[in-house]
mmCIF file of C-alpha atoms in Angstrom:
data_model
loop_
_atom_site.group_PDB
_atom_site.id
_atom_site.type_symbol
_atom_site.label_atom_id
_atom_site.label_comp_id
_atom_site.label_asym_id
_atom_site.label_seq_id
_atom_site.Cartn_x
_atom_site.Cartn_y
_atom_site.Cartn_z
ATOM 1 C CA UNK A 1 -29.307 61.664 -5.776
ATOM 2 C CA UNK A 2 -31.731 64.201 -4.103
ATOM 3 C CA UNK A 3 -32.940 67.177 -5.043
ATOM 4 C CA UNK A 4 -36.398 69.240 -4.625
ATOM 5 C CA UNK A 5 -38.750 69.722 -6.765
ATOM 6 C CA UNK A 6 -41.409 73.096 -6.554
ATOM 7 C CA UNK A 7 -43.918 71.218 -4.541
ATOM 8 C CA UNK A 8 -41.380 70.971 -1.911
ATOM 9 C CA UNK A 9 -41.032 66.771 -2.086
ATOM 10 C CA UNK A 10 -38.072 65.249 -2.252
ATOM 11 C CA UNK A 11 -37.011 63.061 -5.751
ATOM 12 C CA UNK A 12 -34.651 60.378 -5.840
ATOM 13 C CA UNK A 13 -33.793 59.317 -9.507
ATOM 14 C CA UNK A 14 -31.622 55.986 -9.832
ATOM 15 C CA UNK A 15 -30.828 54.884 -13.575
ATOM 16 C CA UNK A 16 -31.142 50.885 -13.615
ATOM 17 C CA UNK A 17 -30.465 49.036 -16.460
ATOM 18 C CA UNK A 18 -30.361 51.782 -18.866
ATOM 19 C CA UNK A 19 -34.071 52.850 -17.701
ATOM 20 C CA UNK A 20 -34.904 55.770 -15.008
ATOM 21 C CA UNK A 21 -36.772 55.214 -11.969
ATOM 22 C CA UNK A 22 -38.086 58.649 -10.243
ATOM 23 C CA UNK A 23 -39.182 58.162 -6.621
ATOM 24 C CA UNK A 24 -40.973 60.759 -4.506
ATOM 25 C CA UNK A 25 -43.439 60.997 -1.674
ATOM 26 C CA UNK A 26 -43.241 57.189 -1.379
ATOM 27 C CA UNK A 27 -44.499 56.089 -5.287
ATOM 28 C CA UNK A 28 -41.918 54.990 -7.938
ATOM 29 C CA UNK A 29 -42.103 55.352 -11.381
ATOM 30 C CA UNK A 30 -40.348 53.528 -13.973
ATOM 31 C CA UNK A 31 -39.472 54.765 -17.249
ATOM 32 C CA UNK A 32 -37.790 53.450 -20.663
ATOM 33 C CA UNK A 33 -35.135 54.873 -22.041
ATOM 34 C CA UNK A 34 -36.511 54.507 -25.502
ATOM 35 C CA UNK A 35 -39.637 56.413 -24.206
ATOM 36 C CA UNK A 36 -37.604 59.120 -23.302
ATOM 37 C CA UNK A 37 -35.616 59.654 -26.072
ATOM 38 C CA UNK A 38 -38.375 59.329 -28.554
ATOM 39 C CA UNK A 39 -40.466 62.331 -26.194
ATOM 40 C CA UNK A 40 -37.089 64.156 -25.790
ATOM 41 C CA UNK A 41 -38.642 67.939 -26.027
ATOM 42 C CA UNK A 42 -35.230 69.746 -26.825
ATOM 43 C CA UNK A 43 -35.113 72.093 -30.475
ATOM 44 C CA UNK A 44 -32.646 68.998 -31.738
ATOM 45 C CA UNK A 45 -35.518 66.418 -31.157
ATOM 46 C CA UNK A 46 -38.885 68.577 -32.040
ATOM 47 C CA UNK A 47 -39.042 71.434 -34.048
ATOM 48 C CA UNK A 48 -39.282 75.013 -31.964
ATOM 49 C CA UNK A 49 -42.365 76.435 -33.886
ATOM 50 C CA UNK A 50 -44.873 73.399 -34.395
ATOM 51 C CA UNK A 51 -43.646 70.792 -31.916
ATOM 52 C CA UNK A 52 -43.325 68.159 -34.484
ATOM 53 C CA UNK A 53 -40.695 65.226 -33.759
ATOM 54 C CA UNK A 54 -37.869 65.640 -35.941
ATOM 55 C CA UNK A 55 -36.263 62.135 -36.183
ATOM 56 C CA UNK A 56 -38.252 58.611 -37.310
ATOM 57 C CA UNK A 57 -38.465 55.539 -34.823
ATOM 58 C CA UNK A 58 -35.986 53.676 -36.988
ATOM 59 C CA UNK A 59 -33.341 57.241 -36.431
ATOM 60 C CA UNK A 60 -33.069 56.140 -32.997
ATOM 61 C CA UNK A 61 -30.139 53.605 -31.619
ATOM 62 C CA UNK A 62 -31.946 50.576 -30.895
ATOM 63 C CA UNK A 63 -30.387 49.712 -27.945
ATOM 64 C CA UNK A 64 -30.865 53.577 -26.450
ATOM 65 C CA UNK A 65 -29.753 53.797 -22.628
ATOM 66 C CA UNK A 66 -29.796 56.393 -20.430
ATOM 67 C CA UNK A 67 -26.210 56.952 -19.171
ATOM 68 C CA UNK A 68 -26.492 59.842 -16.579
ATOM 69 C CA UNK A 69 -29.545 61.433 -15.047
ATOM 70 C CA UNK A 70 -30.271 63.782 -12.305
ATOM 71 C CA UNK A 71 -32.715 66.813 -11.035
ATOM 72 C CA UNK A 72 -31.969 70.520 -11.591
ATOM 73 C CA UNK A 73 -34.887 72.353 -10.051
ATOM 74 C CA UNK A 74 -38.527 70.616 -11.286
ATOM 75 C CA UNK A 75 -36.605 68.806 -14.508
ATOM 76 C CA UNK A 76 -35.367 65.499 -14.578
ATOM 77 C CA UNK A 77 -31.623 65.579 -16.907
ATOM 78 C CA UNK A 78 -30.465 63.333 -18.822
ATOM 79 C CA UNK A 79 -27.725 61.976 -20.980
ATOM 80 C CA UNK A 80 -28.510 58.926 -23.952
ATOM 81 C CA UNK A 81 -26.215 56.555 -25.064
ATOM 82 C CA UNK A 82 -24.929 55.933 -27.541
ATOM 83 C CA UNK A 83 -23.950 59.218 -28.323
ATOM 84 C CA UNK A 84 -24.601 61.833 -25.684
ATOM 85 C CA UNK A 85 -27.978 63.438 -26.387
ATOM 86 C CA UNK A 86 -29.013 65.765 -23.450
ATOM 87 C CA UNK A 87 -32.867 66.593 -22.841
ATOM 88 C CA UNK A 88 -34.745 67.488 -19.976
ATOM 89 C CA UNK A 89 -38.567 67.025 -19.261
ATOM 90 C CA UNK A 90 -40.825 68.135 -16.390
ATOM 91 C CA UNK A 91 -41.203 65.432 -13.636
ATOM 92 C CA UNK A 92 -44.531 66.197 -12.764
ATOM 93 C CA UNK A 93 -45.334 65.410 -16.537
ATOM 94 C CA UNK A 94 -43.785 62.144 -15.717
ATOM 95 C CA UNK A 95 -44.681 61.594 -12.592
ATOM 96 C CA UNK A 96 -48.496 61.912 -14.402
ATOM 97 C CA UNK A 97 -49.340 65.524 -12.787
ATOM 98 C CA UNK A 98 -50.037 67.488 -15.861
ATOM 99 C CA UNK A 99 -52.225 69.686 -16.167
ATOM 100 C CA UNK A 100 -53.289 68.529 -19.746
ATOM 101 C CA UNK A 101 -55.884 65.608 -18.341
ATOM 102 C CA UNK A 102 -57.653 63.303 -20.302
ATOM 103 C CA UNK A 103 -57.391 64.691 -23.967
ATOM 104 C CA UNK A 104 -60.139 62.091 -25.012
ATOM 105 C CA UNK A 105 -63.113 63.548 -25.412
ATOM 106 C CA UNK A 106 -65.115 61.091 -26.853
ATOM 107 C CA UNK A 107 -64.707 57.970 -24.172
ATOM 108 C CA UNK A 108 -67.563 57.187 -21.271
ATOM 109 C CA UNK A 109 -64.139 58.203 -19.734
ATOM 110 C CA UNK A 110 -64.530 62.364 -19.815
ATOM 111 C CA UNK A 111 -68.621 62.351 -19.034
ATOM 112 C CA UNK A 112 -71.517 62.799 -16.455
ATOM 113 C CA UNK A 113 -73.540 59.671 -17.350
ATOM 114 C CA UNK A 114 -77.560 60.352 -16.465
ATOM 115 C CA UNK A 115 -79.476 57.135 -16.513
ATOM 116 C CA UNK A 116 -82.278 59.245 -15.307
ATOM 117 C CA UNK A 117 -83.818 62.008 -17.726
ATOM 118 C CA UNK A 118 -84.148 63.674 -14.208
ATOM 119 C CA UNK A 119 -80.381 64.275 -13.205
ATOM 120 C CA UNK A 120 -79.566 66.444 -16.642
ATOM 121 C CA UNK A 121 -83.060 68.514 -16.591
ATOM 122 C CA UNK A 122 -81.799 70.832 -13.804
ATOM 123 C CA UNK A 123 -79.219 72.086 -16.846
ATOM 124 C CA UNK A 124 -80.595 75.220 -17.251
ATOM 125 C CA UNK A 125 -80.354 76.679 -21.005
ATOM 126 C CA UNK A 126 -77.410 79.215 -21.993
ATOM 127 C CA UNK A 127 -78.452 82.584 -23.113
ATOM 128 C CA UNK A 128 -77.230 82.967 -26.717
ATOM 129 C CA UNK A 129 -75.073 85.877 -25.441
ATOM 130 C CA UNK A 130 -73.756 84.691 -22.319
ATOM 131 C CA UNK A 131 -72.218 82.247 -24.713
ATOM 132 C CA UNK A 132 -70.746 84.155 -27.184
ATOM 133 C CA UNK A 133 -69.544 86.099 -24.410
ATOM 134 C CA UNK A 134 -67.514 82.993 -22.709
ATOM 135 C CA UNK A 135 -68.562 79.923 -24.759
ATOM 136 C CA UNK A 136 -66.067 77.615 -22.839
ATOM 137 C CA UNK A 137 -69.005 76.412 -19.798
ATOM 138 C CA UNK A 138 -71.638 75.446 -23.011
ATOM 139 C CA UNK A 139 -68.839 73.182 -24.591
ATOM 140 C CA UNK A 140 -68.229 71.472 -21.458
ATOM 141 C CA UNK A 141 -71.281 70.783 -20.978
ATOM 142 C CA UNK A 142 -71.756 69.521 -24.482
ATOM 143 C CA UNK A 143 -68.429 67.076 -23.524
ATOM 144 C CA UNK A 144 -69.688 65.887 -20.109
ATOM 145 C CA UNK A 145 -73.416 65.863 -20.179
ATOM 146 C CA UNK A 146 -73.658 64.724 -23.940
ATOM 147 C CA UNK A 147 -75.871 68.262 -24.913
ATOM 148 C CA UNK A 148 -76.703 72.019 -24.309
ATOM 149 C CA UNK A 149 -79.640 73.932 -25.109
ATOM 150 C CA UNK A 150 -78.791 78.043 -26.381
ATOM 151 C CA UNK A 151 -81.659 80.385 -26.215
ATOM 152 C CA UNK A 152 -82.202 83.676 -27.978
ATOM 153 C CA UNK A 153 -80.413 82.483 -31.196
ATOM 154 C CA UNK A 154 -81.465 84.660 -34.425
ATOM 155 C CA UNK A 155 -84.300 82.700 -35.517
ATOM 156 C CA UNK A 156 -82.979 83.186 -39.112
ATOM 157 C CA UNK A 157 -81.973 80.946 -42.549
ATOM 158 C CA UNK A 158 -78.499 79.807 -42.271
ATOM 159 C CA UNK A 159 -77.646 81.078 -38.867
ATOM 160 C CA UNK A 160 -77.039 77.183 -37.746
ATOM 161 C CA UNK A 161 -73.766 77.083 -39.615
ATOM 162 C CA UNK A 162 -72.694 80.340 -37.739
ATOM 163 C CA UNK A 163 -72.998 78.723 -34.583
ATOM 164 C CA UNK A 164 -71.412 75.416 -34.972
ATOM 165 C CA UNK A 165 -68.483 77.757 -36.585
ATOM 166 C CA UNK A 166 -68.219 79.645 -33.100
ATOM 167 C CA UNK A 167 -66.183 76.526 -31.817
ATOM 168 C CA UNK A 168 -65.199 73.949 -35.083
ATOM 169 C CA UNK A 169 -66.277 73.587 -38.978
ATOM 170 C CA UNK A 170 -69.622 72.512 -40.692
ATOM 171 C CA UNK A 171 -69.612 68.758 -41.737
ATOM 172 C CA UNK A 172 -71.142 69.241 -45.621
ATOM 173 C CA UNK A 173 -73.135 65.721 -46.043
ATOM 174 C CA UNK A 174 -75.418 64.906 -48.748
ATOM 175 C CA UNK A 175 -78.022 66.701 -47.275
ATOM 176 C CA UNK A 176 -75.835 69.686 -47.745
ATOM 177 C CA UNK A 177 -73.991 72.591 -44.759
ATOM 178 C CA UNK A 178 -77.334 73.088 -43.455
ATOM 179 C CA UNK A 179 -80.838 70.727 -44.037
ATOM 180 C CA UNK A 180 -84.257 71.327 -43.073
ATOM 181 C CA UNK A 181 -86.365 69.632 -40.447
ATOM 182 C CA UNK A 182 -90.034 69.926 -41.358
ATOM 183 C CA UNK A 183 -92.946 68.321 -43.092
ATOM 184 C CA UNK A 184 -91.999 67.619 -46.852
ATOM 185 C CA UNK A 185 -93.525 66.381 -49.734
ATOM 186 C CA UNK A 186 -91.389 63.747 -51.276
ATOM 187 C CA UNK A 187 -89.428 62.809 -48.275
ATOM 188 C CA UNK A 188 -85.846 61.244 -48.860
ATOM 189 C CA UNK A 189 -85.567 60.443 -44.614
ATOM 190 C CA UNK A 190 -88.997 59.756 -42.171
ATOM 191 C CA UNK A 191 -86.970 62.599 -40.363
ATOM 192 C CA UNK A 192 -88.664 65.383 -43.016
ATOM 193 C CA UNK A 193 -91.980 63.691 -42.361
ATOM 194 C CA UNK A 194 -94.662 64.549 -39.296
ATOM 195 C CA UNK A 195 -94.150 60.727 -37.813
ATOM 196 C CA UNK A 196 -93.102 60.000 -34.430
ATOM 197 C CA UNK A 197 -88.721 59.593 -34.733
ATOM 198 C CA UNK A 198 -87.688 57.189 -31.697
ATOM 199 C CA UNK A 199 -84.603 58.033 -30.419
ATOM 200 C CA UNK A 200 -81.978 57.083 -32.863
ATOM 201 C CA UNK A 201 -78.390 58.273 -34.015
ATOM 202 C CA UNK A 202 -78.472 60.422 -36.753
ATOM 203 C CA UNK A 203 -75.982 59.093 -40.247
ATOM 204 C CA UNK A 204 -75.203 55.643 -38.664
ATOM 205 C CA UNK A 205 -74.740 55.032 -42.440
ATOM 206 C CA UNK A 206 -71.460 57.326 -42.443
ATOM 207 C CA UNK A 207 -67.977 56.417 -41.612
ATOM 208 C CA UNK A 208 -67.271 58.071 -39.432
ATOM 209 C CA UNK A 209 -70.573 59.241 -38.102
ATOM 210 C CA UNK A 210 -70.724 63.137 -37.856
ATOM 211 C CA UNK A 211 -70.118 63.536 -33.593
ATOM 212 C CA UNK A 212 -72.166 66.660 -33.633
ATOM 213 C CA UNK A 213 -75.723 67.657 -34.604
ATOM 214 C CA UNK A 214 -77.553 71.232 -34.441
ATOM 215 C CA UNK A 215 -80.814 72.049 -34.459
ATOM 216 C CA UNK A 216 -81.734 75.353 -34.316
ATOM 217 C CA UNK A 217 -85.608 76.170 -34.304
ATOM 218 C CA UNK A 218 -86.742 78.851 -37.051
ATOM 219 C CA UNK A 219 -90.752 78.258 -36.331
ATOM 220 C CA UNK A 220 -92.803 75.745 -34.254
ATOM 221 C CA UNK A 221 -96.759 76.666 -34.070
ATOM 222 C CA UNK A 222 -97.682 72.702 -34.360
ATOM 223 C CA UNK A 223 -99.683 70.733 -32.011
ATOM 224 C CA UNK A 224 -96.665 67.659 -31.364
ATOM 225 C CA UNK A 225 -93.497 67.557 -32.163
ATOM 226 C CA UNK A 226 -91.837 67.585 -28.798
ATOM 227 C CA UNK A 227 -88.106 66.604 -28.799
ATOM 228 C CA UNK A 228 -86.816 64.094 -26.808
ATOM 229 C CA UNK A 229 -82.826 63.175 -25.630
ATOM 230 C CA UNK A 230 -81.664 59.731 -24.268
ATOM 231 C CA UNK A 231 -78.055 59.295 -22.689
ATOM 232 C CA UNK A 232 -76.916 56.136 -24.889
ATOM 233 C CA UNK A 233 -73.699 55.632 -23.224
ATOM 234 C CA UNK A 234 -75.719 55.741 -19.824
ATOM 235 C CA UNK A 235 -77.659 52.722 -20.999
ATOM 236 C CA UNK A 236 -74.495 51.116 -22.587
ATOM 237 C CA UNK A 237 -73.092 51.419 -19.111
ATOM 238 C CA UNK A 238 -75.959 49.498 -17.676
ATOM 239 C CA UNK A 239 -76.218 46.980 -20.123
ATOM 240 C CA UNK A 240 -72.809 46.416 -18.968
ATOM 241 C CA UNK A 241 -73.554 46.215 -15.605
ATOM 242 C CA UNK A 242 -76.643 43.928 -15.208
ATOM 243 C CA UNK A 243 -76.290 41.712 -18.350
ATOM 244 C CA UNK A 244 -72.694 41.831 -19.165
ATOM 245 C CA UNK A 245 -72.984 38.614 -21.816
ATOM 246 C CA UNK A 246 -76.215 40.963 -23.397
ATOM 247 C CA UNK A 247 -73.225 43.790 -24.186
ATOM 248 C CA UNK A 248 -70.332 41.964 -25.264
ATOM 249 C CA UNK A 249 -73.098 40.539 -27.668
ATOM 250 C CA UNK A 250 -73.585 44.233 -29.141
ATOM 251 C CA UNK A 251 -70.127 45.273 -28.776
ATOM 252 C CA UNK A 252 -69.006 42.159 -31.166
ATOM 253 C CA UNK A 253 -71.342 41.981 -33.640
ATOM 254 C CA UNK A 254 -71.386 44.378 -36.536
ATOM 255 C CA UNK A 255 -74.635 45.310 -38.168
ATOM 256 C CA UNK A 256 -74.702 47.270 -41.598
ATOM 257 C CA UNK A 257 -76.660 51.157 -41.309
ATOM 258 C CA UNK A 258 -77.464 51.679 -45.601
ATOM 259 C CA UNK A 259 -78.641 54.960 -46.985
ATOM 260 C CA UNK A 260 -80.165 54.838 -50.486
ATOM 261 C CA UNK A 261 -81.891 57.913 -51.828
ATOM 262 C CA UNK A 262 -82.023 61.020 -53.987
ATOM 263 C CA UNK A 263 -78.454 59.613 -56.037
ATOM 264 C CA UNK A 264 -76.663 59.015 -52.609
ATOM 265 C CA UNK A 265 -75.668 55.458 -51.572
ATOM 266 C CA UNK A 266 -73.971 55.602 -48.148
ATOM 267 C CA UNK A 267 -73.359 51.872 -46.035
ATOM 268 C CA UNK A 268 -70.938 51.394 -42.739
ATOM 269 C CA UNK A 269 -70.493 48.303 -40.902
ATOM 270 C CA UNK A 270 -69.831 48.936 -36.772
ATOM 271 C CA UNK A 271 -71.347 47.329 -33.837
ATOM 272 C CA UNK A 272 -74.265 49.278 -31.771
ATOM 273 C CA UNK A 273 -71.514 49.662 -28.988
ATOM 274 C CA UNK A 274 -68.449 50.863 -30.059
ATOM 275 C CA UNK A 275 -65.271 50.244 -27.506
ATOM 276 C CA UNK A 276 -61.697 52.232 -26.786
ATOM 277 C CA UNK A 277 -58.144 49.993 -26.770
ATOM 278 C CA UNK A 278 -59.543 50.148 -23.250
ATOM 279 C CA UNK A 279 -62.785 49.098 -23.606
ATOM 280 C CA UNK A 280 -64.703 52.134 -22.370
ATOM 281 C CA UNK A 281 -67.722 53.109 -24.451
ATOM 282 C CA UNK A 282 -66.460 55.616 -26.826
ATOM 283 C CA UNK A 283 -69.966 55.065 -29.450
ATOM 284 C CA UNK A 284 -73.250 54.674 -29.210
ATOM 285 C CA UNK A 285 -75.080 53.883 -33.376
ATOM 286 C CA UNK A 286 -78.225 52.838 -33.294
ATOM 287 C CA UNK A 287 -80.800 53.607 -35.546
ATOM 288 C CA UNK A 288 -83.919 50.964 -36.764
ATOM 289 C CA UNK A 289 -85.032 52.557 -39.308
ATOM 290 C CA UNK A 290 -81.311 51.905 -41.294
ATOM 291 C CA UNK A 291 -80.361 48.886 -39.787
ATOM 292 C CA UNK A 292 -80.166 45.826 -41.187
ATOM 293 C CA UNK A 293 -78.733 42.442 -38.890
ATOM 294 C CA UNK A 294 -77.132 39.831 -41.301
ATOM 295 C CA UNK A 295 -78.500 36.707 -41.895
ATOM 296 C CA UNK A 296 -75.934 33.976 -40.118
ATOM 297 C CA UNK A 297 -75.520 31.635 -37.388
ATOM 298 C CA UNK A 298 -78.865 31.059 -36.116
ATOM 299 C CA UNK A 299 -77.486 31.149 -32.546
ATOM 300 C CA UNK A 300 -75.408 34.253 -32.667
ATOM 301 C CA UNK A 301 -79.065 36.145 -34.478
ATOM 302 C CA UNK A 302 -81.007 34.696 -31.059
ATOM 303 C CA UNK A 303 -78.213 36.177 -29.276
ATOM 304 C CA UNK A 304 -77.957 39.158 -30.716
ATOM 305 C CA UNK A 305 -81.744 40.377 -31.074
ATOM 306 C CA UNK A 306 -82.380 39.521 -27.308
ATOM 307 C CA UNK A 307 -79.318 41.823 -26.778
ATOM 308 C CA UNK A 308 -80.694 44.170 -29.110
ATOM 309 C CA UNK A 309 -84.157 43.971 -27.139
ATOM 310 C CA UNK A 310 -82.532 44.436 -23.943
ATOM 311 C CA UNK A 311 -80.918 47.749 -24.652
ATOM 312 C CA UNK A 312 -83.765 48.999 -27.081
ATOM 313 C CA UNK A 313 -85.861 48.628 -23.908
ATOM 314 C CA UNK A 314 -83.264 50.720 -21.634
ATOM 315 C CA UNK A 315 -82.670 53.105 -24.269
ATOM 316 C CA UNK A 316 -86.957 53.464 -24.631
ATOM 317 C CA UNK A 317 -87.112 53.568 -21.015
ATOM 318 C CA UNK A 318 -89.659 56.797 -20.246
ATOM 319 C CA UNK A 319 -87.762 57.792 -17.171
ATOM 320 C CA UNK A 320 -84.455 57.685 -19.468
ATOM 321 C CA UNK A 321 -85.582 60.251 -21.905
ATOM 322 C CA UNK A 322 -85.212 64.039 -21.092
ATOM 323 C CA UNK A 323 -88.278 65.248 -22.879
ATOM 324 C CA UNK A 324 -89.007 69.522 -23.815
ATOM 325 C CA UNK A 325 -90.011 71.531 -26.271
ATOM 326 C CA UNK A 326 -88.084 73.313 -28.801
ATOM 327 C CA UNK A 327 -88.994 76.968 -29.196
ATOM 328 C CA UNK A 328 -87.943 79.798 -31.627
ATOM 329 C CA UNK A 329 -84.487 81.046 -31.084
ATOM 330 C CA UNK A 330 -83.383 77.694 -29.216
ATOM 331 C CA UNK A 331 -80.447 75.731 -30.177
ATOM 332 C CA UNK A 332 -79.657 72.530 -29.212
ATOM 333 C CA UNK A 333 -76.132 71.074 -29.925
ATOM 334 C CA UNK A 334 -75.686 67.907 -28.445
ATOM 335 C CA UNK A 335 -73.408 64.797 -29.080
ATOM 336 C CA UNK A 336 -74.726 62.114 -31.833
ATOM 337 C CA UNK A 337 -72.678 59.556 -30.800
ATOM 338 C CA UNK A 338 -73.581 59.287 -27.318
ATOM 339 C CA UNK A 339 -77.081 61.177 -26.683
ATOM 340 C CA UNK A 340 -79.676 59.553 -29.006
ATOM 341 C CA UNK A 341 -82.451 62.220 -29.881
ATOM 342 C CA UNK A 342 -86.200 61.838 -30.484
ATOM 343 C CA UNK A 343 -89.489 63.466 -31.239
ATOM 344 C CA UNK A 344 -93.227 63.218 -30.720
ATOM 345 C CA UNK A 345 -95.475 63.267 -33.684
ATOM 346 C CA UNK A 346 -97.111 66.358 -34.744
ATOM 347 C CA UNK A 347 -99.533 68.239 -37.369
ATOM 348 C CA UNK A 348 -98.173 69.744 -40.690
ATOM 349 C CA UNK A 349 -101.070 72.507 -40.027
ATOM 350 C CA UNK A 350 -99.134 75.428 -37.958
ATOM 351 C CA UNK A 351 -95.813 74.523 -39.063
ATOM 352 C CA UNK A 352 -92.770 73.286 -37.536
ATOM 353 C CA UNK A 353 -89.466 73.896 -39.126
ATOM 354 C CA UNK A 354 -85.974 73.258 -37.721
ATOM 355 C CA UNK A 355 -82.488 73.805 -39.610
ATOM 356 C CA UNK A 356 -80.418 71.383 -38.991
ATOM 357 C CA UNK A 357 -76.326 71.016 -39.498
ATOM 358 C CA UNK A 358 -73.376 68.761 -38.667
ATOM 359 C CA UNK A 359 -69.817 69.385 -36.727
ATOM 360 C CA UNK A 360 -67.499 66.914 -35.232
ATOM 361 C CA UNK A 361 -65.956 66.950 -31.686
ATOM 362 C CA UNK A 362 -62.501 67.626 -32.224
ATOM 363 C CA UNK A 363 -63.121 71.213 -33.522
ATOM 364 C CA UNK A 364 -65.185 71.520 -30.351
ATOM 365 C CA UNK A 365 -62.725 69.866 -28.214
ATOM 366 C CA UNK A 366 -60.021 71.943 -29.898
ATOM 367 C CA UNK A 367 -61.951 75.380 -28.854
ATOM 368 C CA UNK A 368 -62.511 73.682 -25.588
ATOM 369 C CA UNK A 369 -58.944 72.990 -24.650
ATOM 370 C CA UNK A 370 -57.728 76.610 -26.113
ATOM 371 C CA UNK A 371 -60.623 78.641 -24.091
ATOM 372 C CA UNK A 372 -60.034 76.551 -20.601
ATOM 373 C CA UNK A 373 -55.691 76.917 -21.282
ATOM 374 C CA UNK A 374 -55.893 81.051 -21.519
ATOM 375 C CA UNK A 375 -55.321 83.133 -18.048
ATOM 376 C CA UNK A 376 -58.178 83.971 -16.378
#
């Protein structure tokens, strides 16, 4: 049977089997019956308010069959047997022309890779009022490009936490809602030291890692202490691509990232590369100064420290690392799981002090989706 749907094609749905096939503008699409009824979107299948399925897997008929099925405007109908459960859905939701895209934010899947510092410094910095006034272009950028950089943020204690709560919820840590970044004297991480940090993931040691870092600058007078970001799933994707054997290496083997320090005793076990069901890069953890390889085969250590090398080398690269100085008022929010960050070494004399705090994607992604979904 024909009917039209609003984009003016022509659908022909045939039930075969039990199963519906939809056919328009020359592509066919097949689709269980058990898919259908389990995704059925009428108030007897999901409740009205929240969405929520009402019924478990095992509530269903197991031999579910579609036993009628036709178009009525831009929704496919249909009837299940046994029984004679009626639903209708969208067809271009099933015909994969939502509007919803890929709700993943955290694959190589949803981003602008930059291999080259040079193709993310042209992102200018976003005024600290433009984005309160629309934040929705800063968070995509922080999805696709792995960072942005606000400027004019109240250089004052504790304003951190209010901007990672402008679009999700602080991740408390051991180091507490907010930490400080500068020169201390009984240092519990290198990071509250003056030393050189190479770029690194911050709380490999965590499971799961905190996906967000902020680091908004209070006061920096020293001489040093430039910062420094590195796309790591830019140099995962090369790895792949020029020494394929070199990433399944790091994508296979799991290393242990320990913490030990001030009454806190923190350990996770994950690969440097961490993979989707679809094997797209989805994590980036790697950190030297908490890493520690285990002792086994002989062959697979070769194997993996010349892996290890090889991408240590990419992500070191000097023409990988976007390199500028953090000044008071700036904020940079960028992605720890992808973009590994960095800084030069500099003098305790003039004083250089960052507060720092922790978020996770899915609050961001969460604003994200909500901001980009309202009228315009």
């Amino acid at each position: 049977m024909y009917s039209q749907v609003e984009n003016g094609a022509a659908v022909e749905v045939v039930v075969v089997d039990g199963d519906v096939w939809l056919t328009t503008a020359g592509r066919t699409v097949e689709i269980p019956a058990m898919w259908l009824r389990d995704n059925a979107p009428d108030a007897l299948s999901r409740d009205t308010s929240s969405g929520q399925r009402l019924f478990n897997i095992v509530d269903l008929p197991a031999d579910v069959r579609v036993s009628d099925a036709g178009v009525s405007s831009d929704r496919l109908e249909v009837v299940f047997a046994p029984g004679s459960h009626r639903t209708s859905f969208a067809i271009g939701t099933l015909l994969g022309d939502s509007d919803r895209g890929d709700l993943d934010h955290r694959s190589e899947r949803s981003k602008t890779l930059w291999p080259q510092a040079d193709a993310a410094a042209d992102l200018e910095p976003v005024a600290w009022q433009t984005y309160l006034q629309n934040p929705a272009p800063a968070l995509r950028q922080v999805v696709e490009w792995g960072f942005v950089l606000l400027r004019g943020v109240p250089a004052e204690l504790g304003q951190v936490t209010q901007v990672a709560e402008t679009f999700g919820y602080v991740r408390e840590t051991n180091y507490g809602r907010i930490f400080d970044v500068r020169v201390e004297p009984n240092p519990v991480n290198l990071a509250f030291t003056g030393l050189a940090i190479t770029p690194h993931t911050d709380n490999p040691y965590r499971d799961p890692v905190p996906t967000l870092q902020l680091l908004l600058c209070l006061h920096n007078a020293a001489e040093g202490g430039d910062s420094g970001l590195v796309d790591g799933f830019a140099a995962a994707a090369a790895l792949r691509a020029h020494d394929p054997a070199a990433f399944e290496v790091l994508t296979r083997t799991p290393v242990t990232y320990r913490y030990e320090g001030d009454g806190t005793r923190l350990a996770a076990v994950a690969p440097l590369i961490g993979l989707d069901a679809e094997q797209r890069i989805r994590e980036v953890r790697f950190n030297n100064r908490s890493m520690e390889v285990p002792l086994a085969d002989p062959a697979r250590v070769r194997d993996f420290y010349t892996a290890y090398r090889t991408f240590a080398e990419l992500l070191y690269a000097p023409e990988a690392q976007l390199n500028f100085r953090l000044g008071t008022g700036d904020c940079l929010i960028f992605d720890n799981i992808r973009t590994l960050h960095a800084r030069t070494a500099f003098a305790a004399a003039g004083g250089r002090h960052l507060q720092g705090a922790y978020a996770d994607l899915d609050g961001l992604s969460s604003t994200l989706r909500t901001l980009e979904e309202q009228p315009r």
